[in-house]
Coordinates of C-alpha atoms in Angstrom, one line a residue:
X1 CA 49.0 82.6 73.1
X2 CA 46.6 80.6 70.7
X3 CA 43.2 82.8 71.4
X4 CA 41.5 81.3 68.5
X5 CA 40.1 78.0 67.6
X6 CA 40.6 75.9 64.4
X7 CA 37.9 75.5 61.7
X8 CA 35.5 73.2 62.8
X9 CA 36.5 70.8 59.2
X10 CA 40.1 70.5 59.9
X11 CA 41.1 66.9 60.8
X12 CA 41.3 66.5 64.6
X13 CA 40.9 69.8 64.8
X14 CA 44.6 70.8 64.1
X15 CA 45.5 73.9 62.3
X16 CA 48.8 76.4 62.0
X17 CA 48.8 79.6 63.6
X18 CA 47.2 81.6 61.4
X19 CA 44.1 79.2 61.1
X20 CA 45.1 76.8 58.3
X21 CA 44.3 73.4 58.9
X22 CA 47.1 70.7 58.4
X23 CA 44.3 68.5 57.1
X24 CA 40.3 68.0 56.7
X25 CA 37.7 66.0 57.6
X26 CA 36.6 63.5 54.9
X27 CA 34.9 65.5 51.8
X28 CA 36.4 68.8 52.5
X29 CA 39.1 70.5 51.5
X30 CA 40.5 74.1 51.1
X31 CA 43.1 75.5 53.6
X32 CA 40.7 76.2 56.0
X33 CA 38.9 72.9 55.0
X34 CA 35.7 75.1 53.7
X35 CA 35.2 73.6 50.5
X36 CA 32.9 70.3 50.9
X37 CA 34.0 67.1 48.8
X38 CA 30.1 66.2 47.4
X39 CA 30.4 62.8 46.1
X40 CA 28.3 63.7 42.6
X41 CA 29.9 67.5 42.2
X42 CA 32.8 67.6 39.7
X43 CA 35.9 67.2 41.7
X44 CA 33.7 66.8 44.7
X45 CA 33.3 70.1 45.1
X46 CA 30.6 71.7 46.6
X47 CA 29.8 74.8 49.1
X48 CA 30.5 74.4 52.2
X49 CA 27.6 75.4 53.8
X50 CA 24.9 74.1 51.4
X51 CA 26.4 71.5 49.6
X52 CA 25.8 73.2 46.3
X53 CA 28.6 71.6 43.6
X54 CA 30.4 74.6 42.5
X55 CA 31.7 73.1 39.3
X56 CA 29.2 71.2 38.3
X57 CA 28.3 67.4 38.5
X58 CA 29.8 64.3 36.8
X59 CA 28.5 62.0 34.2
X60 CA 24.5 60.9 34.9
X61 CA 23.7 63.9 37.7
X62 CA 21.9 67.4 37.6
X63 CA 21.0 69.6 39.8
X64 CA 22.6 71.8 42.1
X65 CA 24.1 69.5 44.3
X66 CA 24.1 66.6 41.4
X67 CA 21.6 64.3 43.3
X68 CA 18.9 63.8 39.8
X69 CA 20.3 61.1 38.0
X70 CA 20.4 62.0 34.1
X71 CA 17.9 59.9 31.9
X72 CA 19.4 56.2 30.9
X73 CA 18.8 57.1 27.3
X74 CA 21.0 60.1 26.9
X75 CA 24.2 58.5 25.1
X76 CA 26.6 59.4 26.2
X77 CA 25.2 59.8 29.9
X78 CA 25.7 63.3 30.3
X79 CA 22.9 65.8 30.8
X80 CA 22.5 69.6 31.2
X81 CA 23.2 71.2 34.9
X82 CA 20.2 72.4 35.5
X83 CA 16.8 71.1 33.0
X84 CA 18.5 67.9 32.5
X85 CA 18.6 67.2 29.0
X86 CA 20.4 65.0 27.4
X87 CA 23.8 67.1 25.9
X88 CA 24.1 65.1 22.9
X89 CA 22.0 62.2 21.5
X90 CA 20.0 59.4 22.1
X91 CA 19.7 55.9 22.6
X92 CA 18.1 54.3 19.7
X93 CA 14.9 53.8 19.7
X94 CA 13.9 57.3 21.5
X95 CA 14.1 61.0 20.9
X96 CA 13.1 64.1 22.8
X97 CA 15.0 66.9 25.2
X98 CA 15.2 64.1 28.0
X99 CA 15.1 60.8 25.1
X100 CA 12.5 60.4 27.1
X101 CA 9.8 59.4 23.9
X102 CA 10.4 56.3 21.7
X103 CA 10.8 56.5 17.9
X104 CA 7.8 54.8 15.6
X105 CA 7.9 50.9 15.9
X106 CA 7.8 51.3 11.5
X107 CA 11.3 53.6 11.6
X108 CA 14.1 51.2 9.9
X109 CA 16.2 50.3 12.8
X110 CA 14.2 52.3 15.1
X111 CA 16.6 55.0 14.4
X112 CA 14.9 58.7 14.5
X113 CA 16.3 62.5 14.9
X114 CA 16.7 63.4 18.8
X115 CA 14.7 66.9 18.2
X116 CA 11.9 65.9 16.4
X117 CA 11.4 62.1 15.8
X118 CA 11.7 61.5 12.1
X119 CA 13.2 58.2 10.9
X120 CA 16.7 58.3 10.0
X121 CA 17.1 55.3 7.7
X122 CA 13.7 55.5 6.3
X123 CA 11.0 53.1 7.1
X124 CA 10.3 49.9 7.4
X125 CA 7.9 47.7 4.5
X126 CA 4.9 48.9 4.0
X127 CA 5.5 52.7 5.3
X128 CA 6.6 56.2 4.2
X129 CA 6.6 59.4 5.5
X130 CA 8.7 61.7 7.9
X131 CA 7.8 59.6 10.9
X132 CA 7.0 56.4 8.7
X133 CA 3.3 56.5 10.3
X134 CA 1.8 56.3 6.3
X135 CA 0.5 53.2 4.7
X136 CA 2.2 52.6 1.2
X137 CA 0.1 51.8 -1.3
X138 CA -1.7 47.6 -1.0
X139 CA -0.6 47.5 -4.6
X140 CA 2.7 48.0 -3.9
X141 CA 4.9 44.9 -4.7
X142 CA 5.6 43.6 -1.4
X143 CA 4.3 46.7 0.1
X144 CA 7.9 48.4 -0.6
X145 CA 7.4 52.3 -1.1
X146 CA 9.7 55.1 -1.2
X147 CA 10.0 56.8 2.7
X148 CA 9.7 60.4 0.9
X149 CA 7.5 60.2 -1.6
X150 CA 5.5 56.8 -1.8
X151 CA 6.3 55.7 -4.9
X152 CA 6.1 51.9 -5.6
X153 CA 9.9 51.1 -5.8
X154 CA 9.6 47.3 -6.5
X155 CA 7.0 47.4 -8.9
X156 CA 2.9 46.9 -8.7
X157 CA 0.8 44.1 -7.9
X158 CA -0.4 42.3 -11.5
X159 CA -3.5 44.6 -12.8
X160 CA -2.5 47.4 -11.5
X161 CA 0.5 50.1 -12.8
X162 CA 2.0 53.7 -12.3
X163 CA 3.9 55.5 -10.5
X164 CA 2.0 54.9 -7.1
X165 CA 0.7 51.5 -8.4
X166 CA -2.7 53.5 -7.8
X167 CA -4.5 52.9 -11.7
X168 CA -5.8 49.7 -12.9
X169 CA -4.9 47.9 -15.9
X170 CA -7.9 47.5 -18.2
X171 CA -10.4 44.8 -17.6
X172 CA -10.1 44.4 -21.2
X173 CA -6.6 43.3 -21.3
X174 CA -5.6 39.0 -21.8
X175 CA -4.0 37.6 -19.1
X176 CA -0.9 38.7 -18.3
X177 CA -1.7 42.2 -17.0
X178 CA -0.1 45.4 -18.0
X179 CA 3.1 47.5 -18.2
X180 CA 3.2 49.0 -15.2
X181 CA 4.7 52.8 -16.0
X182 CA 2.5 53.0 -19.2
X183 CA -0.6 50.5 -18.7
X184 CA 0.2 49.1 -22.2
X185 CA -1.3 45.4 -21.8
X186 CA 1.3 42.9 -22.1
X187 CA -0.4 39.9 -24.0
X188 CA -3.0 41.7 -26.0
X189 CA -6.9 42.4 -25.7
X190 CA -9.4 40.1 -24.9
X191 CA -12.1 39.7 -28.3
X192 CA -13.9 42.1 -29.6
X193 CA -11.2 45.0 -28.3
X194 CA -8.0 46.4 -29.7
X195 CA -5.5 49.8 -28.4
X196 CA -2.5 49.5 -26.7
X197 CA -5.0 49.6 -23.3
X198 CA -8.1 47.5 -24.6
X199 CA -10.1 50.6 -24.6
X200 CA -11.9 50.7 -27.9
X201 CA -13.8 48.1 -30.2
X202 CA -12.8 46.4 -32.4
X203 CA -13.7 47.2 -36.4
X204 CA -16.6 44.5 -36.4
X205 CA -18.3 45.2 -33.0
X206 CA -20.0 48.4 -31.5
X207 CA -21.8 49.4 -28.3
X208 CA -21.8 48.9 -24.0
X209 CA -18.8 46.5 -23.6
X210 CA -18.2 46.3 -27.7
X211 CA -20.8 43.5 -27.2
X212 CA -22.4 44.1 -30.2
X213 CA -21.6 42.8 -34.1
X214 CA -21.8 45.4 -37.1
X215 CA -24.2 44.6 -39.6
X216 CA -23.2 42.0 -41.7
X217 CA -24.6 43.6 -44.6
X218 CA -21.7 47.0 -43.7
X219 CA -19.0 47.1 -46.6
X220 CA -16.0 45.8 -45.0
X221 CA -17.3 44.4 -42.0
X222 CA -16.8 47.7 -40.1
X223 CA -18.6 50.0 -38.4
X224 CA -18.3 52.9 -35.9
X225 CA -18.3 51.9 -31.7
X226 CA -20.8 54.3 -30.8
X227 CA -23.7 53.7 -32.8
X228 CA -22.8 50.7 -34.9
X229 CA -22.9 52.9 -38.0
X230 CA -21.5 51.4 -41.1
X231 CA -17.9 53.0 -42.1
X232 CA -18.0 52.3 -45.9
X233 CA -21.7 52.3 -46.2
X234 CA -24.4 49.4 -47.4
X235 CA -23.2 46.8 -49.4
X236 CA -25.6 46.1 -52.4
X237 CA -29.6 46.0 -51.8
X238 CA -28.9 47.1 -48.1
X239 CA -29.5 50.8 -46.7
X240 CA -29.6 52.9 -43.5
X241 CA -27.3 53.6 -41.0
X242 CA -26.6 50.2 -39.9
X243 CA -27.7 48.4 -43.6
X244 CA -30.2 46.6 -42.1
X245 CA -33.0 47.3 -44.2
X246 CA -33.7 45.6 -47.6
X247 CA -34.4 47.6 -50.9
X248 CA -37.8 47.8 -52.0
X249 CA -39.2 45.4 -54.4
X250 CA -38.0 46.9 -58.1
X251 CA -35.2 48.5 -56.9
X252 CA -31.2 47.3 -55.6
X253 CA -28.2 47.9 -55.9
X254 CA -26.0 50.3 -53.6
X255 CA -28.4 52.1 -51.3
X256 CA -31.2 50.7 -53.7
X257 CA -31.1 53.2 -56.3
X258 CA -31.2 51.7 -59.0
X259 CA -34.4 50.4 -60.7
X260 CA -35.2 46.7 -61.8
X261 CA -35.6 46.0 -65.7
X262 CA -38.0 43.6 -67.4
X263 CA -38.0 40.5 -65.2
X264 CA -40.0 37.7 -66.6
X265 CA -43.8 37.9 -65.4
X266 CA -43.4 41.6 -63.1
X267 CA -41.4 39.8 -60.7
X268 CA -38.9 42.1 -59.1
X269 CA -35.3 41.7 -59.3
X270 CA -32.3 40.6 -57.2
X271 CA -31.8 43.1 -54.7
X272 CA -27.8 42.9 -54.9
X273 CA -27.2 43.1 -58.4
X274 CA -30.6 43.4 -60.0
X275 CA -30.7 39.8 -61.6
X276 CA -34.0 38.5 -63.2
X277 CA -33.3 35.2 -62.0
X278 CA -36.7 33.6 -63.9
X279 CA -35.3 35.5 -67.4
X280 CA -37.1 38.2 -69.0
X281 CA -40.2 39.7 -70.3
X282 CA -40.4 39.4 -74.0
X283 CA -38.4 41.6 -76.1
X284 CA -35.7 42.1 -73.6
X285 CA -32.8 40.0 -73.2
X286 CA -29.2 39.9 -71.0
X287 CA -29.3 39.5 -67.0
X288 CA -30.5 42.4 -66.5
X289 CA -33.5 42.8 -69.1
X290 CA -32.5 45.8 -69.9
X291 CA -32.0 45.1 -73.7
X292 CA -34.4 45.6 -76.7
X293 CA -34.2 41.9 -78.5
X294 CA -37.7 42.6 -80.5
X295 CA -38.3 44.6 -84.0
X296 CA -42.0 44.7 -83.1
X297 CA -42.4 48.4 -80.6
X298 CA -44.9 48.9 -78.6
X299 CA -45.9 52.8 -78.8
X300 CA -48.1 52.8 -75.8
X301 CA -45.0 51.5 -73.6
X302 CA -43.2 55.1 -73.9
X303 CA -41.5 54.6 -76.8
X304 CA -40.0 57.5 -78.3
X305 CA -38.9 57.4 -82.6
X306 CA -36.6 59.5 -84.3
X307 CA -36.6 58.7 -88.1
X308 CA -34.0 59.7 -90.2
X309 CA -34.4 59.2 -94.0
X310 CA -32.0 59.6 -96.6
X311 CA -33.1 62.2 -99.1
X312 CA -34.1 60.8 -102.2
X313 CA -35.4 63.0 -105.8
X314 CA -38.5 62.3 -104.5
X315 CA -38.4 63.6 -100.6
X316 CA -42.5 64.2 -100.8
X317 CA -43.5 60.6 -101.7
X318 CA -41.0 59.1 -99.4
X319 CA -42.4 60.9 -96.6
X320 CA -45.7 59.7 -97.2
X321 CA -44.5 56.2 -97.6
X322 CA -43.0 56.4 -94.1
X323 CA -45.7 58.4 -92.6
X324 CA -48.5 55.4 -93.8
X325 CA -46.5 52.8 -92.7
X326 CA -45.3 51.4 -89.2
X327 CA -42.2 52.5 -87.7
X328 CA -41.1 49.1 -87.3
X329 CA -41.6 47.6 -90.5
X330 CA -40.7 51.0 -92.7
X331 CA -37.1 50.6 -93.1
X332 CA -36.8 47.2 -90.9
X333 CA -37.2 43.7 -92.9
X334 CA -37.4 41.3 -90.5
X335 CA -36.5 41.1 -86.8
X336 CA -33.4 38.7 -88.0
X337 CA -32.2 41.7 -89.9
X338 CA -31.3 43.9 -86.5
X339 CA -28.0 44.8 -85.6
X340 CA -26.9 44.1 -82.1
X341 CA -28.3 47.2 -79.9
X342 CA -26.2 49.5 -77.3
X343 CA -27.5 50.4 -74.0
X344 CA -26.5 53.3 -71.8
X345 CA -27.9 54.3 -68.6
X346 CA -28.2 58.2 -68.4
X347 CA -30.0 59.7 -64.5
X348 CA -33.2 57.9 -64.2
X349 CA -33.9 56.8 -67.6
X350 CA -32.5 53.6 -70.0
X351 CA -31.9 54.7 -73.3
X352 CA -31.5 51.8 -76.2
X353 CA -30.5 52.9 -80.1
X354 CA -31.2 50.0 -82.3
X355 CA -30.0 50.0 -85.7
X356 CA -32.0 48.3 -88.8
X357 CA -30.4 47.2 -91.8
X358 CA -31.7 49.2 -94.4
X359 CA -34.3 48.3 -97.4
X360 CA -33.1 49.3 -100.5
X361 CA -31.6 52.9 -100.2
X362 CA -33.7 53.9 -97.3
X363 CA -32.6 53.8 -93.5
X364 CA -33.7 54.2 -90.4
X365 CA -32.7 55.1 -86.6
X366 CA -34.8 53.9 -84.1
X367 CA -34.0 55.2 -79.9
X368 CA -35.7 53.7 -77.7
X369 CA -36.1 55.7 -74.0
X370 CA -37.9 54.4 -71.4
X371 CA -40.6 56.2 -69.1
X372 CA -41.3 59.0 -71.7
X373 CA -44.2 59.8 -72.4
X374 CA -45.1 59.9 -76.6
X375 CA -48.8 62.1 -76.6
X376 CA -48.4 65.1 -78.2
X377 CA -45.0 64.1 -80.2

């Protein structure tokens, strides 16, 4: 006698007789028909009673009966049971557990990591970095950087150079600009500057902006940048740092120190070369009156004698003979009868010898030195 009813799930409520239905209602199954067919659960299989899926859900569901859809950007479209997030990447354009953020407008393709963000394929013009959010350097080349480190990869903008194109070529540099890895400029220095980067002055100008000429009166032309100092000194009848200032009257020559000879009335000589350019005083002769042309001596001018006689039987009388006469007519005939005289210039005095042609079998040796002083000789 069938004391028992069949499970409520089996089709038509026909089962065997030990309680095993010969088929189930729609979305169950088991022997019994206990095991509900969800239509999200893997296999369709859920608990009977609370419709949990038992095996898990197919593609695009979560949950515990499989009724969250998975996010649209997981790729493929399959998402974990329970939190939901995505099991293996994401769409491009968007990262995150759920791909539910999108990558930075400036990633290259708009391709980034799914766990953090960072570009994939480096950045798009203009921008570096891990998530390509950095500017690259406005003097870039067409804004082109390298994603990892921001070097300028296409070169600089003219007048500037350098790794990150971030130093200037000099303002001092022609047109053309510079080399940009070594700032070298390419067509030369503007005037008045020289060095591979137009940074110093040139040998013939000094100070702010090597605005400034050297002394015309600097040996050479040159002179130092900083102070406009002259590098090989004053040329003749110049002197100071710079050789602006003119000897004084009576003297020239380099750094004035030589002293003027017997110019014609007291008038002082070139300063260059110490010329009498309106001839000499009388007695001296040559450009630069410096030479004795005159037998006639004038003691009171500093005039210094030394007389050497030849001794003779009778030393005594020719001693008085010389001592009574004058020293220039003694031994001296007439002022046609002088040799030509040599001149030497020894510290600060000019010493002249001038020879006479002897009388008879007596001669004398006349130096001349000037500035000495003859009392008490």
């Amino acid at each position: 006698m069938c004391a028992e009813r069949c499970p409520s799930n089996c089709l038509e409520n026909n089962c065997n007789i030990i309680g095993y239905c010969n088929a189930c209602k729609t979305n169950y199954t088991g022997n019994k028909c206990e095991t509900r067919l969800c239509q999200n659960c893997y296999q369709q299989m859920c608990v009977l009673d609370t419709g949990i899926c038992s095996r898990g859900c197919i593609g695009g569901y979560y949950g515990n009966k499989c009724t969250i859809n998975c996010s649209e950007k997981c790729d493929p479209r399959i998402c974990n049971l329970i939190t939901g997030d995505c099991t293996y990447n994401c769409t491009n354009g968007y990262y995150g557990p759920k791909c539910e953020k999108p990558c930075s407008s400036t990633c290259h393709s708009q391709t980034c990591r799914k766990n953090n963000g960072a570009c994939l394929n480096g950045c798009q013009n203009g921008y570096y970095g891990l998530f390509c959010k950095q500017l690259c350097s406005l003097q870039c080349k067409n804004a082109v950087c390298d994603f990892n480190n921001s070097r300028c990869v296409s070169g600089c903008n003219e007048e500037f150079y350098g790794p990150f194109c971030s130093l200037s070529c000099s303002p001092n540099c022609a047109q053309g600009g510079c080399n940009q890895s070594n700032g070298f400029c390419n067509e030369g220095c503007l005037p008045n500057w020289r060095g591979n980067i137009c940074d110093k002055c040139s040998p013939y100008f000094y100070g702010t902006n090597c605005s400034k000429r050297c002394s015309s009166n600097c040996r050479g032309g040159h002179c130092y940048a900083e102070n406009g100092t002259c590098v090989k000194g004053c040329k003749r009848g110049f002197l100071g740092h710079q050789c602006k200032l003119e000897c004084q009257d009576y003297k020239y020559g380099p750094n004035c120190v030589f002293d003027c000879g017997h110019c014609k009335d007291g008038k002082p000589c070139v300063k260059t070369n110490g010329s009498c350019l309106d001839g000499c005083e009388t007695g001296w002769s040559e450009m630069f009156c410096l030479k004795v042309t005159s037998s006639i001596i004038d003691l009171q001018s500093g005039v210094k004698f030394v007389q050497n006689q030849r001794k003779s039987p009778n030393t005594q009388r020719g001693k008085e003979q010389t001592d009574s006469m004058p020293a220039s007519s003694a031994n001296c005939v007439e002022e046609t009868q002088l040799n030509e005289q040599n001149i030497e210039f020894r510290n600060d005095h000019t010493y002249s010898k001038i020879t006479c042609t002897p009388k008879s079998s007596e001669y004398q040796e006349i130096h001349v030195y000037r500035n000495t002083d003859l009392s008490n000789k």
